[in-house]
PDB file of C-alpha atoms in Angstrom:
ATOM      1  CA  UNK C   4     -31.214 -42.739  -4.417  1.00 49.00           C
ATOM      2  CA  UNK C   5     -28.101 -43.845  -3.231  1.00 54.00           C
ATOM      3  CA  UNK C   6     -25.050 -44.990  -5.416  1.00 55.00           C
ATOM      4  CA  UNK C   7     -23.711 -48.474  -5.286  1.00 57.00           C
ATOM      5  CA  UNK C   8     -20.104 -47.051  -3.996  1.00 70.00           C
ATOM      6  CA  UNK C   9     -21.520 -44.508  -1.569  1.00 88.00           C
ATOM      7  CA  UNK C  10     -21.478 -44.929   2.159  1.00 96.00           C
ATOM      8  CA  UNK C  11     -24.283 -46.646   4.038  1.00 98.00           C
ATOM      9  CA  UNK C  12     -24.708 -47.718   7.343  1.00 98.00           C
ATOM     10  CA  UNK C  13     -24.561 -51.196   6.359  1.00 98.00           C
ATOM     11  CA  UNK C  14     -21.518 -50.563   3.941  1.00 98.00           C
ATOM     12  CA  UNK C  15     -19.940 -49.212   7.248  1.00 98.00           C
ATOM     13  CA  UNK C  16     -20.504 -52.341   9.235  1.00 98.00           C
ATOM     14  CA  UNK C  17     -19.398 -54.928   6.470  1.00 98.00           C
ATOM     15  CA  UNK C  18     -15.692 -52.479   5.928  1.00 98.00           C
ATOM     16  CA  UNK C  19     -15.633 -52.124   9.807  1.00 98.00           C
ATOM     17  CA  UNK C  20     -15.002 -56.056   9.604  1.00 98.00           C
ATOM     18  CA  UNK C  21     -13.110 -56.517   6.646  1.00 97.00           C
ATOM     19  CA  UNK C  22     -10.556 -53.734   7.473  1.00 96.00           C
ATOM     20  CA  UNK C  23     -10.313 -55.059  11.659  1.00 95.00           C
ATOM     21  CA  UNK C  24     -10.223 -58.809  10.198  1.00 94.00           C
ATOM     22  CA  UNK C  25     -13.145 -60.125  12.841  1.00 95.00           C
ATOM     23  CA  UNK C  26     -16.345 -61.117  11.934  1.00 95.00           C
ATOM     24  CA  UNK C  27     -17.266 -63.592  15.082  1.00 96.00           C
ATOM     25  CA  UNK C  28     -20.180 -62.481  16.675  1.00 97.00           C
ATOM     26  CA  UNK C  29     -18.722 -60.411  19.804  1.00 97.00           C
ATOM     27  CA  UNK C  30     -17.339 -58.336  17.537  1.00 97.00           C
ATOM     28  CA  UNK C  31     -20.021 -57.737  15.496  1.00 97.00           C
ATOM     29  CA  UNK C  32     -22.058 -57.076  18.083  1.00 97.00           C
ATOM     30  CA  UNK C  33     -20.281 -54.213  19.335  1.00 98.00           C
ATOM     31  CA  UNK C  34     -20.050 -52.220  15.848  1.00 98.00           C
ATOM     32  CA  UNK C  35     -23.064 -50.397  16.638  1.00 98.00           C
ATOM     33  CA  UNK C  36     -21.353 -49.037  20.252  1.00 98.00           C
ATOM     34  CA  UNK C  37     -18.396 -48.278  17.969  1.00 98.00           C
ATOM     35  CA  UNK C  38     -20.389 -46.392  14.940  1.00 98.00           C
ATOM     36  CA  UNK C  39     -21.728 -44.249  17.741  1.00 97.00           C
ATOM     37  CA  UNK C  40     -18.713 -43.549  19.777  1.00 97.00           C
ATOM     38  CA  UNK C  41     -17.407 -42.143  16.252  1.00 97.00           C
ATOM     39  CA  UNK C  42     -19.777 -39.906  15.510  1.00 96.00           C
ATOM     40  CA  UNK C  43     -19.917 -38.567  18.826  1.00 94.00           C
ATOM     41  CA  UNK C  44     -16.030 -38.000  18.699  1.00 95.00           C
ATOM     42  CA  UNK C  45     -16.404 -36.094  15.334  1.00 94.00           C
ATOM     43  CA  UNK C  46     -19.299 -33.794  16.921  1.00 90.00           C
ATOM     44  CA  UNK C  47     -16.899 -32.956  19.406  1.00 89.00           C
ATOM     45  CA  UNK C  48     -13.836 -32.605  17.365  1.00 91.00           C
ATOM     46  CA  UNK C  49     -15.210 -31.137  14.397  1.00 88.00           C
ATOM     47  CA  UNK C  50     -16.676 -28.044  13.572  1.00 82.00           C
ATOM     48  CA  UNK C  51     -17.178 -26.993   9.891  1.00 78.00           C
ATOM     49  CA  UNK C  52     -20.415 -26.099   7.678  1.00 78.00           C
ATOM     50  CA  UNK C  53     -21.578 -29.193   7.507  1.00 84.00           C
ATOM     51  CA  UNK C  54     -22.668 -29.096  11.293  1.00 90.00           C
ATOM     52  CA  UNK C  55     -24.139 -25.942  10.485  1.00 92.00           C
ATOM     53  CA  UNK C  56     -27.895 -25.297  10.893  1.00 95.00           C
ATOM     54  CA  UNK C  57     -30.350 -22.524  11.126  1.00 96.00           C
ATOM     55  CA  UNK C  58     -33.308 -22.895  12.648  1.00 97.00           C
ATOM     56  CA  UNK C  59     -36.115 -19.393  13.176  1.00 97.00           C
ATOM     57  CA  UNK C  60     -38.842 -19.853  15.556  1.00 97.00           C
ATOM     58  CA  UNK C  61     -40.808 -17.134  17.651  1.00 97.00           C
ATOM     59  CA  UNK C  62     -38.685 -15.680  20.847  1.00 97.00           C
ATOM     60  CA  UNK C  63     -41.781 -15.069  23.043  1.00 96.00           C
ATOM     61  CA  UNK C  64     -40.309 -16.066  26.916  1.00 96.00           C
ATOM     62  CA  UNK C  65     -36.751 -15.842  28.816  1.00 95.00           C
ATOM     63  CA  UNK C  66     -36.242 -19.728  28.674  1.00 97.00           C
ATOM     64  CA  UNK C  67     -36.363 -22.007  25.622  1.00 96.00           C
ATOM     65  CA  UNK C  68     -35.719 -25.365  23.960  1.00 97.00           C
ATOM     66  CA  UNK C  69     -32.440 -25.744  22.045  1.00 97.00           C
ATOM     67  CA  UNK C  70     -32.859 -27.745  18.870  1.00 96.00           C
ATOM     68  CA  UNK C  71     -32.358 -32.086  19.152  1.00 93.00           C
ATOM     69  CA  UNK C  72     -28.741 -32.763  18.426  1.00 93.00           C
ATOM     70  CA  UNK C  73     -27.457 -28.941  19.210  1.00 95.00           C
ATOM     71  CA  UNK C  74     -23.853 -28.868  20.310  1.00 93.00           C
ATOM     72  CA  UNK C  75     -22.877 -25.562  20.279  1.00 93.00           C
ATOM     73  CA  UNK C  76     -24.166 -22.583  19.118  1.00 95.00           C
ATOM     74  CA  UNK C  77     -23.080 -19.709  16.833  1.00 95.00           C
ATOM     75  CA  UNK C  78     -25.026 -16.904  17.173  1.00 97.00           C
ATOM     76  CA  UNK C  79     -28.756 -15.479  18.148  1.00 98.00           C
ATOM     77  CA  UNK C  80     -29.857 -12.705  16.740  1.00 98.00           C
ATOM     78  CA  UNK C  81     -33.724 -11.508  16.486  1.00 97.00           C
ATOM     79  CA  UNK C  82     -35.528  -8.860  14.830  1.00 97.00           C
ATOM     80  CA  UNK C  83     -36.304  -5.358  16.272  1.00 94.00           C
ATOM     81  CA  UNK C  84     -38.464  -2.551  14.808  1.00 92.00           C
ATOM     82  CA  UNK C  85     -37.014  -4.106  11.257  1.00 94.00           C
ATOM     83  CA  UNK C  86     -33.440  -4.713  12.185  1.00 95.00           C
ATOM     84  CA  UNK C  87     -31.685  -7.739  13.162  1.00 96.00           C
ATOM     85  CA  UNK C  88     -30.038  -7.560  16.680  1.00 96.00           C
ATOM     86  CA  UNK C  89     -27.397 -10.153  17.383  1.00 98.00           C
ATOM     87  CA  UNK C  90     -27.472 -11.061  21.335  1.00 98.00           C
ATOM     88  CA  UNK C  91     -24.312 -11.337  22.951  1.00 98.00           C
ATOM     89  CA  UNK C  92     -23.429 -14.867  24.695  1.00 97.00           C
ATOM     90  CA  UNK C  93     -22.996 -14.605  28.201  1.00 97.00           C
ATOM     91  CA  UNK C  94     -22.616 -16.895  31.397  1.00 97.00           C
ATOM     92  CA  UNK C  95     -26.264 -17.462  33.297  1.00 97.00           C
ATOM     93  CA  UNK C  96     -24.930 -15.975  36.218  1.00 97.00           C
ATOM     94  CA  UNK C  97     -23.844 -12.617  34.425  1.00 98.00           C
ATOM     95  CA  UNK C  98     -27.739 -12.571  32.625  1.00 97.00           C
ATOM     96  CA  UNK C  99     -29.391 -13.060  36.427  1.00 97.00           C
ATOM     97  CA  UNK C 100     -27.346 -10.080  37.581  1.00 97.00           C
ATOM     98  CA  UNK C 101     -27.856  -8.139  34.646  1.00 97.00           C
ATOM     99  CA  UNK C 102     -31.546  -8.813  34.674  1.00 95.00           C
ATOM    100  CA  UNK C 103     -32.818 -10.046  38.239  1.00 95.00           C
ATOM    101  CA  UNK C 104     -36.149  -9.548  37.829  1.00 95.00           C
ATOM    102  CA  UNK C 105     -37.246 -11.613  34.688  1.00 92.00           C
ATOM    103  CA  UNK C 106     -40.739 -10.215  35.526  1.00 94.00           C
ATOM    104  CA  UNK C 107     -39.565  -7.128  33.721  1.00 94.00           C
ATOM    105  CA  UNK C 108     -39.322  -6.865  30.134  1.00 96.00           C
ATOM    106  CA  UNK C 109     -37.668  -5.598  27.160  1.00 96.00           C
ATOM    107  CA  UNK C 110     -35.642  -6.270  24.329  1.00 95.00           C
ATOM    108  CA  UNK C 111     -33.477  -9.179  24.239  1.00 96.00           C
ATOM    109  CA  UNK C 112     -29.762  -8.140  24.767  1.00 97.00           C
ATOM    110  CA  UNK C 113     -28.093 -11.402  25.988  1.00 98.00           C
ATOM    111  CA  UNK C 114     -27.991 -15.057  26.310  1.00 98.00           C
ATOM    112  CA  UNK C 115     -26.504 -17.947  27.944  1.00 98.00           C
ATOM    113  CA  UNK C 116     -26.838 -22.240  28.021  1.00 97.00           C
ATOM    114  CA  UNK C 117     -29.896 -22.505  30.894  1.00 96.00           C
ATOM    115  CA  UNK C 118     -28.631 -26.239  30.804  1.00 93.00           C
ATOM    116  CA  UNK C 119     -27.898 -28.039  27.919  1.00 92.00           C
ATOM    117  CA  UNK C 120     -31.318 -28.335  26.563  1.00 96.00           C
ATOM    118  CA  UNK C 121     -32.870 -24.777  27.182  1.00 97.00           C
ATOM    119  CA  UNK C 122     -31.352 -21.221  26.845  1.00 98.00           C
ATOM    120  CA  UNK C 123     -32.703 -18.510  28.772  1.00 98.00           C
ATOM    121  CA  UNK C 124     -32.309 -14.614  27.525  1.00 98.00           C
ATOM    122  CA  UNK C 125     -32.608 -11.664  29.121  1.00 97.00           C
ATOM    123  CA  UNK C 126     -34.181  -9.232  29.582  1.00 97.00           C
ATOM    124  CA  UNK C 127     -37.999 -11.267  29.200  1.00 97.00           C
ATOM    125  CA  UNK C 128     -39.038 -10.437  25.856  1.00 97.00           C
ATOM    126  CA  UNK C 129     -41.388  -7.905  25.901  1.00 95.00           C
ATOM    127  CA  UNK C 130     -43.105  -9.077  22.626  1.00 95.00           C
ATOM    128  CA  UNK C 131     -43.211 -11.614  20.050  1.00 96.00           C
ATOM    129  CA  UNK C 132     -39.928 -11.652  18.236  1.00 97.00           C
ATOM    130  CA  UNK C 133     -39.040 -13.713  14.804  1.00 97.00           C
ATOM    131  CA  UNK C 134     -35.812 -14.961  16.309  1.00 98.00           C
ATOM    132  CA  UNK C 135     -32.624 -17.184  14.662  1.00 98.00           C
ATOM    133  CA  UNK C 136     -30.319 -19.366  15.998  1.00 98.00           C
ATOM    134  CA  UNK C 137     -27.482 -20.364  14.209  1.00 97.00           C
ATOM    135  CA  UNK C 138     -25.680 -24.128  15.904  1.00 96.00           C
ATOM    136  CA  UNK C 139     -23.740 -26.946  15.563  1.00 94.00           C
ATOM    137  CA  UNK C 140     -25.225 -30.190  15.724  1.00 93.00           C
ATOM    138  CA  UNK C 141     -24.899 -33.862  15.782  1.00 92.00           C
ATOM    139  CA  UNK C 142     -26.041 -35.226  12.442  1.00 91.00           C
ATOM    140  CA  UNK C 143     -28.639 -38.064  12.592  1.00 93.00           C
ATOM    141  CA  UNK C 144     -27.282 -41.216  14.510  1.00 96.00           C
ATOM    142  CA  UNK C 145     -26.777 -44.179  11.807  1.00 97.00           C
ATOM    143  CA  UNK C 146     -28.463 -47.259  12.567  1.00 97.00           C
ATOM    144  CA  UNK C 147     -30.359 -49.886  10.258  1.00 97.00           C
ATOM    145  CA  UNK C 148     -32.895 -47.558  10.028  1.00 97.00           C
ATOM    146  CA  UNK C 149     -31.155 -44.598   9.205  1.00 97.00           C
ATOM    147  CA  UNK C 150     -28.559 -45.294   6.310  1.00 98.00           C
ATOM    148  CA  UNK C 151     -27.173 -42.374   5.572  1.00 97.00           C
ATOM    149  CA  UNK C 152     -26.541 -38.917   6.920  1.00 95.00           C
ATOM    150  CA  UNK C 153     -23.918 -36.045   6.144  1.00 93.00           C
ATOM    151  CA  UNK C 154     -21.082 -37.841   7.665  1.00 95.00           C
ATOM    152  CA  UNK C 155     -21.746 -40.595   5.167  1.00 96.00           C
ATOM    153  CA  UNK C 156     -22.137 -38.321   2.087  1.00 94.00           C
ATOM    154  CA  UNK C 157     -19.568 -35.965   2.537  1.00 93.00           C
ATOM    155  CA  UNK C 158     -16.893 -37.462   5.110  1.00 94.00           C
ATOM    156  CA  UNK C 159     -16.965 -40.903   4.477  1.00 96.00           C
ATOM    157  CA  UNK C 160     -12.850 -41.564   5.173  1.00 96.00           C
ATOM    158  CA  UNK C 161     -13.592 -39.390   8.524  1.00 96.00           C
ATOM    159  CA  UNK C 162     -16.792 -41.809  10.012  1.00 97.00           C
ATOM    160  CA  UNK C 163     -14.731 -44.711   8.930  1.00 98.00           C
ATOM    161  CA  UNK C 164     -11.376 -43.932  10.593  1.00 98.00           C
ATOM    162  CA  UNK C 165     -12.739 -42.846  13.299  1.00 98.00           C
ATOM    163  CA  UNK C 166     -15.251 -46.067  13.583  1.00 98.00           C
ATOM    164  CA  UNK C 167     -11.873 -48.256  13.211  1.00 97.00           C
ATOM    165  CA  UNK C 168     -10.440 -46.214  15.590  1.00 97.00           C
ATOM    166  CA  UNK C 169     -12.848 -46.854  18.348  1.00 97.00           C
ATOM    167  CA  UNK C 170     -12.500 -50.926  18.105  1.00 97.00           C
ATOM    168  CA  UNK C 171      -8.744 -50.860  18.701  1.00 95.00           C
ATOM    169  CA  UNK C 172      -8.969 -50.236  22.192  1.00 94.00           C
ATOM    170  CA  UNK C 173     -11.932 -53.290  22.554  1.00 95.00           C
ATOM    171  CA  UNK C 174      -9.573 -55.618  20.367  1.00 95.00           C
ATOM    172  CA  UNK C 175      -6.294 -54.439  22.600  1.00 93.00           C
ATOM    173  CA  UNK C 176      -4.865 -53.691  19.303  1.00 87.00           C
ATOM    174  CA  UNK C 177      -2.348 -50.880  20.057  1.00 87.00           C
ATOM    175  CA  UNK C 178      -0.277 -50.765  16.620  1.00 88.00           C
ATOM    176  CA  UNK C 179      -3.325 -50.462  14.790  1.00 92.00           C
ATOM    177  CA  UNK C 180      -4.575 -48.002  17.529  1.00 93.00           C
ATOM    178  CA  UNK C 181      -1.502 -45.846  16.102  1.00 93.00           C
ATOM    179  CA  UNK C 182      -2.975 -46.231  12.331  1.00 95.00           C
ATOM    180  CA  UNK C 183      -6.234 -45.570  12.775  1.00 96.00           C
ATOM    181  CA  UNK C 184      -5.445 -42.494  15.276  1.00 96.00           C
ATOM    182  CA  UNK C 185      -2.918 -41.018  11.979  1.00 96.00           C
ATOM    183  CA  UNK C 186      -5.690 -41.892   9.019  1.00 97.00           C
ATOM    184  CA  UNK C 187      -8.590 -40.232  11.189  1.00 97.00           C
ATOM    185  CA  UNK C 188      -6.445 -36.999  12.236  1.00 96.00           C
ATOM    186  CA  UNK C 189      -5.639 -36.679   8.810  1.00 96.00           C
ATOM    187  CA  UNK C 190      -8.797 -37.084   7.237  1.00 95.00           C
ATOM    188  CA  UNK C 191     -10.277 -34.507  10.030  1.00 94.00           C
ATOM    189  CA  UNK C 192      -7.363 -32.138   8.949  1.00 93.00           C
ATOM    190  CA  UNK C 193      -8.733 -31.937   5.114  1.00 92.00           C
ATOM    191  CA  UNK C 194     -12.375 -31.835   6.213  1.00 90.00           C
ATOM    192  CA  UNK C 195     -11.643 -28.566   8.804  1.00 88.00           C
ATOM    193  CA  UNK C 196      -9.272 -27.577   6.114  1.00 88.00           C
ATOM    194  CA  UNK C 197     -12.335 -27.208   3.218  1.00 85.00           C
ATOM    195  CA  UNK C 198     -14.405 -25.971   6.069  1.00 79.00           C
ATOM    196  CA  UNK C 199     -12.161 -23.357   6.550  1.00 79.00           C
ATOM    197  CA  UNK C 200     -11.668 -22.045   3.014  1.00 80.00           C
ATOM    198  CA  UNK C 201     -15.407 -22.235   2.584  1.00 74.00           C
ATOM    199  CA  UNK C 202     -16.320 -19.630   5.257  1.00 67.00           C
ATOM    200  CA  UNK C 203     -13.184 -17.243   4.121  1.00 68.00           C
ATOM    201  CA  UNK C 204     -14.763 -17.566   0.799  1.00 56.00           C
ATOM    202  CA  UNK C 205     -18.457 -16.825   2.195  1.00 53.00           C
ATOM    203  CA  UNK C 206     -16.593 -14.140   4.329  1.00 51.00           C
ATOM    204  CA  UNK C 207     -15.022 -12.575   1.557  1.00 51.00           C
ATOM    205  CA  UNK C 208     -18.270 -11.635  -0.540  1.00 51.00           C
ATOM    206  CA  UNK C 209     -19.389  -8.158  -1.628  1.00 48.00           C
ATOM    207  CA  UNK C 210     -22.482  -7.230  -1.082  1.00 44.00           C
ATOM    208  CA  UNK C 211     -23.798  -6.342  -5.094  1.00 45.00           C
ATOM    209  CA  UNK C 212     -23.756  -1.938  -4.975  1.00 45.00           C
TER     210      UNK C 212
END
């Protein structure tokens, strides 16, 4: 259930007009253009653990899908004999040359982006193997539909400033251009910021003796 003060789609739209002063219906039709424009800028600005997703599926051929909304991925590791194997990233062209022949297999040693919705590994898996990919992606698009998402929950200020941010150019606002540009830069800043101290914090664990 969702708090009266939290973020919402529909909270977004309503502030979106309140804080740009317009509420005639060309502007209000183009809030939806300008919710998504700002969420694609923070996909491609931001990387922190809230992005973060794991996803294990069976690595059974040289090409496969990437996951809806990936970005940019972490790592890919699968399991061998009982040990996990991380693959190391490479270009395509360095996995053709290092593999030519994807008719022969083996054990998985490297990857690379196929295109940007499949990934293809070399050499051809030679078995079954549980495999995990770790990515960034693009949190559920808002709409009417779809209320909230991790944006909303966790980085309200961000989605907002950079939603404002996007109309100034369509109202030819350039002073407020300047505001929005210094609130959503500095709400980015803290949210990379507590990112940041959360992995060195993960990073810094001890494995229990």
């Amino acid at each position: 259930m969702t708090s009266a003060a939290a973020m919402t789609y529909d909270s977004l739209v309503t502030d979106v007009q309140s804080y740009a002063e317009r509420r005639d219906s060309n502007f209000v039709e183009q809030i939806p253009r300008f919710i998504m424009l700002a969420e694609n800028r923070i996909c491609s600005e931001c990387r922190g653990l809230g992005f973060l997703k794991f996803v294990a599926f069976p690595l059974v051929a040289n090409t496969f899908e990437k996951p809806a909304r990936w970005r940019e991925s972490v790592s890919l590791s699968c399991v061998v004999s009982g040990e996990t194997v991380f693959l190391k990233e490479r270009s395509y062209q360095y996995c053709r040359a290092y593999s030519p022949d994807v008719s022969v297999t083996g054990t998985p040693v490297f990857y690379a982006n196929y295109d940007y919705e499949h990934f293809f590994v070399v050499p051809t898996p030679a078995a079954s193997y549980t495999a995990e990919l770790s990515y960034y992606e693009r949190p559920e698009p808002l709409s009417s539909d779809n209320q909230v998402n991790w944006t909303t929950q966790y980085a309200p200020q961000l989605l907002l400033y950079a939603t404002l941010l996007e109309t100034a150019p369509w109202l030819k606002n350039d002073q407020r251009l300047a505001l929005w540009q210094q609130l959503y830069e500095s709400a980015k800043a803290a949210l990379l910021n507590e990112s940041k101290r959360r992995m060195q914090d993960n990073s810094n664990e001890r494995t229990p003796e």
